[in-house]
Amino acid sequence: MGRIKKAAGPKHEATVSPAISEFVSKATSLPLAHLPAHLQSFPSQWPFPRGDLYHWIPLLDRFDLILKQINQEYGLHDGPQTIPFGRNLLEKGVSEEGKDGAGTNMSREVLDRLGFSHDGDKYLAQCVLSFSQELLENCGNRSLYNSSDRLGHLLNTTDLSLLRCTLQLAVRLAQRYYASKQRGANASQHLNNALLASHYNIDLSKVQCLANPFSKTALATTADAKPAVNGKGVSKGKQRSRSSLSEHAALIHPSDLVAIATGHAPQANGSMSRRSPDTINQGAPNWEQWANVQLKYYQAPLNPPESTKPVTPTTPTPTRRPSNLSRPSRLSNSEDSSDASGTTLTRKTEETGHGGGMKSLDMPFSKISSTLISDILKETLPQLPKESHYEFLSKLRVANAIATAPSTRHELLMVRLLAITNLAYVYSDAIFQQKILQSDSDEPRRLQLTYQLAELLQPTGNGNAEIPSGLQTVAFGALESLAKHKSRAADVCAALNINVNHGVLFHCLKKASAHMATEVNAKSNNEADHDQWREALFSLLEQLPTSSPRTGEALIAAGLFDNLIEMLNLRTSTAERHHHRVLAFLNTIVYTVRDAFQTLANAKGLDTISDLVAFEVESSVKRAKDGHGVPVAYRNQNSDYQIPYYQQQTLRWLFKFINHMMSHSGGNNDRLLRNLVDSPQLLGGLKTVIVNARIFGSSVWSGAGNILSAFMNNEPTSYGIIAEAGLSKGFLEAVSSETISEPKAKKDGGETDSSAEQIGDSAESSTAFSSTPASITEAFALEVQQARDKLAEGILPATDAILTVPQVFGAICLNNAGLELLLRSRAMGRFFEIFESPEHIKSMDIDGEFPRMLGNSFDELVRHYPQLKQHIMLSVVLMIGRVCRLCKSYATERGLGAQLYNDESGKEKLGLRQDSDVVMGDTDNTNQDKPASNHQTGEPDGEQLAATYIGTAMKFLGGFFENTNICSAFVDAGGVELVLDFATLPCLQYDFKSQAACQDLARVVHMLVEQKPHLAMPSLIKRTQSAVDGLGSLCNHNDLPAYFGPYTTLHEDGTSRPDRPPFDGTQIVKNLVTVHVLTTVLIEAFAPPIFNARSSQTVFTQVNLTDLYITLINSLGKLHRICIWEEILLQKQMPSSWKEATRITTGYGMGSQEADDVLGLPSRDESPPRLAEEAQASAENSAGNGAGSSADKKRRQSSIRRDEKLPEFRNVRTLRYLLSQLPGDIVSFFQYLGKALIAKRRPDSYARQNAYMVADALSAALLEQIAFNLPMDSPSAQDRYSYWIVALTSLSHVLVEG
């Protein structure tokens, strides 16, 4: 394990806030001594929504390196710590590739001034562990954390506070492992070793040693050893011992966690005795009597005889060896007790024979208290077997901590409970019961672990010390982990008394409510501890309803809702930080427990919710306007709100909770929900949110829209309530960012039938739009006049907000008045501006299938409301036209698209010179390599700009056209020409065919062809023929020198040629790209139908275009042969080092290994990722036959990087892709066209005649491939045979399927 090997992708980088980027950058560059202070400066309450661990990878890598070097510096990776903590690491720094090395050494004076104590390295490790824990608690993608093996080494420390921090972080890793195991298809009862190694790479035997009960050492001193025995067999010494203990100390059972925490023994009834000031020390236990270490271990023989062999027991249950974990017998005599008053350790051998056997090590407290644990370990460990080292370390830590002070005993208890929590998540129910809870079952019920944990949460009373909140927080976590085990879930519920209002759980809830009612400074340390206590309480509360059957019903019957509603009625800042946790729990329990909703309503919960909505909306808007909201540096694509973080979370869960309540239908629920939505508080809050989308953000805004949609769908007659509150009009005005005008009145003062008028106007405009081509131009001209600087200003660039809009549109249209209002507004047209907005495109591109889902939403909208069909269709057609026009502007204004560079312009464009020469072609004064981000913030990269816009629009159409009627209407509206315009855009990159946008475009055209082949196919074939005709000079080239030689050939000294090319290379390449894309579209058009898979008709038989097919076949045949020949010449003339550097890795081969080798293509069985790796490795080893030294490799790589700046290299890469990929697509088109000639049914004579004519044209084109004169005239036999290999391979693929 170690450094994280994964890197953040565009999806993760889009959600990182400037504050996190700055914090991580500074934390990874600061000197080591300044790192703890920087980590402490991070807000104590997490101020962001749930983060992403990808944002913190550089810092986590530095943390891993720090922990690694701490383990190495103090020998923690070799075993128990024998070197005390110092400031060695802080003084010399961490050597991490020059960041912290010899130049960052810190003097002792500087460290003293920074506040570091003598064990500063321990404080550094604790800061790293605490911050890592905070990241794992508040971030997703926790599987990235890769330092669990470092935590395993830190368990060897002698310091309890560091051990506690390590186990607290390990709990998060254990939860990660538990969640991954539960997600698996087979949640086995055994350990998943592979999953465990990747998530929790910690030695479980060490954690189990920490989880074991404390040793039950007798509290009696050894002064009463060797007592006399009376006639009844009762030891007088024992009687004196018990009498002495009753006078000087109170007995505490080792399993009594509460007594150990408070330092006072319970009375016979289990309650704590009241302590008066005069007797407070008389009954206190003598903790030094607990601090004697006794270790029993097995010593292997030093020199065993050769004849000695291990004896395997024959009985099924072998005799147990004595274990130090077993409880001493109550009848054991006192001779076995160790000499606690001695000053040296004592060893006893129970078995003899060649120096081996069971041995015992006794160490008194006097030695432990007077010597550092590390020194004791250094002295004693060499004398112990290695398997007993950690057990001895654990006993030493317990002995030293339990006799030192109450704070160390609290630390000791937390360590044990955290270890139990870790194992509860890692072990299955059966294994956990066997290894951890088996001995616990033998204890009295009050002393069992579950009931002790619950007792830690109760008030001690009687003047005893309170249990620290940190220990109670750990107890909450332990109870939560135990509740996940079926065998202990019932005990957890019983120990917490969940069925009574005066039980432990309800006491904690009342205590939390009392704390939340008090206004406290959130930045204080005590308040941070209390926040963690409350978070642990709510986390346990969320686990209980699912832990055992009918737990939720018991909680509700005991009055849980009264306590939670009381919390929701609080208005302090402390309560606001936890309102969202209360609402999250209510959302779960009300949605899953029967009759919970009615109980909530009876407790006036619905009134509380409406009041809370009104308060949070009003106060959050006020705070945002006053500048007390989320700082700008904290915002990202997900946190796009201005209100404070905790109020945003509260509103988010409020709206989610209301939406879930809407799903409860029937009975009295409908009336209650109608009253809830009808409340002025909720209606006013919803309207404020809807009209202030930028203030509340996408999550809250979409939640408000979902409530609006769900309520109107459940109660269609409630539109009057919504309209009277101004919600429907406010929503449409917010989307369109315009005020909706009132309907026109008649001359006689009456109102017109606005709904019918608007629907009629929409239908007339759409009919006129589709009937005459001139109307398209007029519509676009009108759109240009009405264009605005900010596109889709009223719609937030977030997928949840975008998807909410069509749902609310549908809900509003349930009523005629709402339908009239929608048609009167410009909300529909403004909505489709999202396909032109860079921010919205970027958001939709992150989720690749979202545009398709959006298209399905509008498809459903059209099917449910036929009156909107023309209105929506007009908006979609105009949107496609505007996106196409936008992409065209990128070619003319920014120079995007495939290009060839000559010497002068290429140098200028690639940054090699600064003169005024320009590139040849139609993009003379542009810079292709200038990133698009320099032009407009938020847009995709320049090379992917057009593809992103095209892909998003085509995916939307793919979802929108799933209804055949809509697809036909789109063709009738003139949409075919608009879609085909995308295939002929001059801004397309040379490898556009290999991008997903091209496949989406081909699929949309396929749908259009299938519905209206007589309208779509002629235009498609004519466009392809026009593009091929633009390549006439290339197709008719008959000279032996390569056609593209002036653009690709270098001088013998490696410099560019100064002569000016004789033709416009950029225009030729753009035509090649157009032919390539249109050929791909033709292949898809002839593929099996999408809508009607059982149709017996083919595209060829549905529309008679025989003459166009014959002309196109002849032209594509000439293009096919010249592309093959030019590719062969190109590879022959390019430098050898360029072959692998420009090899095609994203395309497909010809299907023949020989042909693929000629063209340098990947075979069809090779995956592009593996091929890219091979190409990179081959490029590194191409010179010197791969046997050069590392210096030679670096020199070759430097040469390639230098050549990449040459215009010829760029031209070679562009041409090699097009010339090698285009022939394969032409062959595929010929093959699909040949299949289409054969119909399933016997065609008539005219159809057969047409098929014969096309077949003859195909045959002639294939014969011309073999008889091509340029290979015949070539002096190189190798080139000639290479051409024939590819030509014959193409012939075989056209004639033979597969």
mmCIF file of N, CA and C in Angstrom, residues 300-335:
data_model
loop_
_atom_site.group_PDB
_atom_site.id
_atom_site.type_symbol
_atom_site.label_atom_id
_atom_site.label_comp_id
_atom_site.label_asym_id
_atom_site.label_seq_id
_atom_site.Cartn_x
_atom_site.Cartn_y
_atom_site.Cartn_z
ATOM 1 N N ALA A 300 9.630 -21.960 23.525
ATOM 2 C CA ALA A 300 10.062 -23.135 22.745
ATOM 3 C C ALA A 300 11.414 -23.611 23.236
ATOM 4 N N PRO A 301 11.668 -24.907 23.185
ATOM 5 C CA PRO A 301 12.986 -25.435 23.603
ATOM 6 C C PRO A 301 14.093 -24.819 22.765
ATOM 7 N N LEU A 302 15.213 -24.498 23.461
ATOM 8 C CA LEU A 302 16.326 -23.883 22.747
ATOM 9 C C LEU A 302 17.046 -24.880 21.866
ATOM 10 N N ASN A 303 17.333 -26.109 22.417
ATOM 11 C CA ASN A 303 18.044 -27.143 21.670
ATOM 12 C C ASN A 303 17.279 -28.440 21.780
ATOM 13 N N PRO A 304 16.197 -28.588 21.086
ATOM 14 C CA PRO A 304 15.402 -29.822 21.214
ATOM 15 C C PRO A 304 16.140 -30.998 20.597
ATOM 16 N N PRO A 305 16.013 -32.188 21.198
ATOM 17 C CA PRO A 305 16.656 -33.389 20.613
ATOM 18 C C PRO A 305 16.034 -33.723 19.270
ATOM 19 N N GLU A 306 16.833 -34.401 18.437
ATOM 20 C CA GLU A 306 16.377 -34.710 17.086
ATOM 21 C C GLU A 306 15.203 -35.664 17.078
ATOM 22 N N SER A 307 15.152 -36.534 18.129
ATOM 23 C CA SER A 307 14.073 -37.527 18.148
ATOM 24 C C SER A 307 12.749 -36.956 18.599
ATOM 25 N N THR A 308 12.818 -35.730 19.132
ATOM 26 C CA THR A 308 11.576 -35.123 19.634
ATOM 27 C C THR A 308 10.680 -34.729 18.470
ATOM 28 N N LYS A 309 9.453 -35.182 18.520
ATOM 29 C CA LYS A 309 8.487 -34.856 17.473
ATOM 30 C C LYS A 309 7.221 -34.338 18.126
ATOM 31 N N PRO A 310 6.557 -33.414 17.499
ATOM 32 C CA PRO A 310 5.298 -32.932 18.080
ATOM 33 C C PRO A 310 4.244 -34.017 18.099
ATOM 34 N N VAL A 311 3.556 -34.098 19.184
ATOM 35 C CA VAL A 311 2.518 -35.114 19.363
ATOM 36 C C VAL A 311 1.165 -34.492 19.083
ATOM 37 N N THR A 312 0.439 -35.079 18.162
ATOM 38 C CA THR A 312 -0.891 -34.585 17.813
ATOM 39 C C THR A 312 -1.922 -35.218 18.716
ATOM 40 N N PRO A 313 -2.725 -34.445 19.410
ATOM 41 C CA PRO A 313 -3.729 -35.047 20.297
ATOM 42 C C PRO A 313 -4.753 -35.831 19.492
ATOM 43 N N THR A 314 -5.147 -36.950 20.034
ATOM 44 C CA THR A 314 -6.102 -37.820 19.345
ATOM 45 C C THR A 314 -7.538 -37.519 19.736
ATOM 46 N N THR A 315 -7.717 -36.852 20.858
ATOM 47 C CA THR A 315 -9.084 -36.535 21.270
ATOM 48 C C THR A 315 -9.613 -35.373 20.447
ATOM 49 N N PRO A 316 -10.895 -35.352 20.200
ATOM 50 C CA PRO A 316 -11.449 -34.236 19.407
ATOM 51 C C PRO A 316 -11.362 -32.908 20.127
ATOM 52 N N THR A 317 -11.307 -32.911 21.461
ATOM 53 C CA THR A 317 -11.185 -31.671 22.215
ATOM 54 C C THR A 317 -9.891 -31.710 23.001
ATOM 55 N N PRO A 318 -8.808 -31.128 22.471
ATOM 56 C CA PRO A 318 -7.521 -31.211 23.159
ATOM 57 C C PRO A 318 -7.557 -30.436 24.462
ATOM 58 N N THR A 319 -6.676 -30.840 25.343
ATOM 59 C CA THR A 319 -6.573 -30.164 26.636
ATOM 60 C C THR A 319 -6.087 -28.748 26.438
ATOM 61 N N ARG A 320 -6.764 -27.812 27.086
ATOM 62 C CA ARG A 320 -6.386 -26.420 26.944
ATOM 63 C C ARG A 320 -5.130 -26.121 27.740
ATOM 64 N N ARG A 321 -4.310 -25.297 27.170
ATOM 65 C CA ARG A 321 -3.183 -24.769 27.933
ATOM 66 C C ARG A 321 -3.683 -23.618 28.803
ATOM 67 N N PRO A 322 -3.021 -23.410 29.917
ATOM 68 C CA PRO A 322 -3.419 -22.230 30.722
ATOM 69 C C PRO A 322 -3.230 -20.957 29.927
ATOM 70 N N SER A 323 -4.185 -20.058 29.995
ATOM 71 C CA SER A 323 -4.144 -18.788 29.258
ATOM 72 C C SER A 323 -4.252 -17.633 30.227
ATOM 73 N N ASN A 324 -3.519 -16.609 29.906
ATOM 74 C CA ASN A 324 -3.590 -15.419 30.747
ATOM 75 C C ASN A 324 -4.920 -14.692 30.600
ATOM 76 N N LEU A 325 -5.707 -15.080 29.564
ATOM 77 C CA LEU A 325 -7.007 -14.440 29.366
ATOM 78 C C LEU A 325 -8.099 -15.096 30.186
ATOM 79 N N SER A 326 -7.841 -16.318 30.711
ATOM 80 C CA SER A 326 -8.876 -16.999 31.476
ATOM 81 C C SER A 326 -8.977 -16.422 32.871
ATOM 82 N N ARG A 327 -10.153 -16.527 33.443
ATOM 83 C CA ARG A 327 -10.361 -15.979 34.771
ATOM 84 C C ARG A 327 -9.787 -16.911 35.827
ATOM 85 N N PRO A 328 -9.098 -16.400 36.844
ATOM 86 C CA PRO A 328 -8.579 -17.250 37.913
ATOM 87 C C PRO A 328 -9.714 -17.858 38.715
ATOM 88 N N SER A 329 -9.508 -19.061 39.140
ATOM 89 C CA SER A 329 -10.540 -19.763 39.903
ATOM 90 C C SER A 329 -10.774 -19.075 41.234
ATOM 91 N N ARG A 330 -12.009 -19.053 41.639
ATOM 92 C CA ARG A 330 -12.344 -18.445 42.916
ATOM 93 C C ARG A 330 -11.794 -19.265 44.082
ATOM 94 N N LEU A 331 -11.474 -20.567 43.838
ATOM 95 C CA LEU A 331 -10.959 -21.430 44.892
ATOM 96 C C LEU A 331 -9.447 -21.525 44.885
ATOM 97 N N SER A 332 -8.783 -20.749 44.016
ATOM 98 C CA SER A 332 -7.328 -20.816 43.982
ATOM 99 C C SER A 332 -6.748 -20.219 45.243
ATOM 100 N N ASN A 333 -5.639 -20.826 45.716
ATOM 101 C CA ASN A 333 -5.030 -20.321 46.940
ATOM 102 C C ASN A 333 -4.118 -19.157 46.617
ATOM 103 N N SER A 334 -3.724 -18.462 47.649
ATOM 104 C CA SER A 334 -2.975 -17.234 47.473
ATOM 105 C C SER A 334 -1.521 -17.473 47.175
ATOM 106 N N GLU A 335 -1.053 -18.739 47.167
ATOM 107 C CA GLU A 335 0.341 -18.955 46.866
ATOM 108 C C GLU A 335 0.657 -18.613 45.419
#
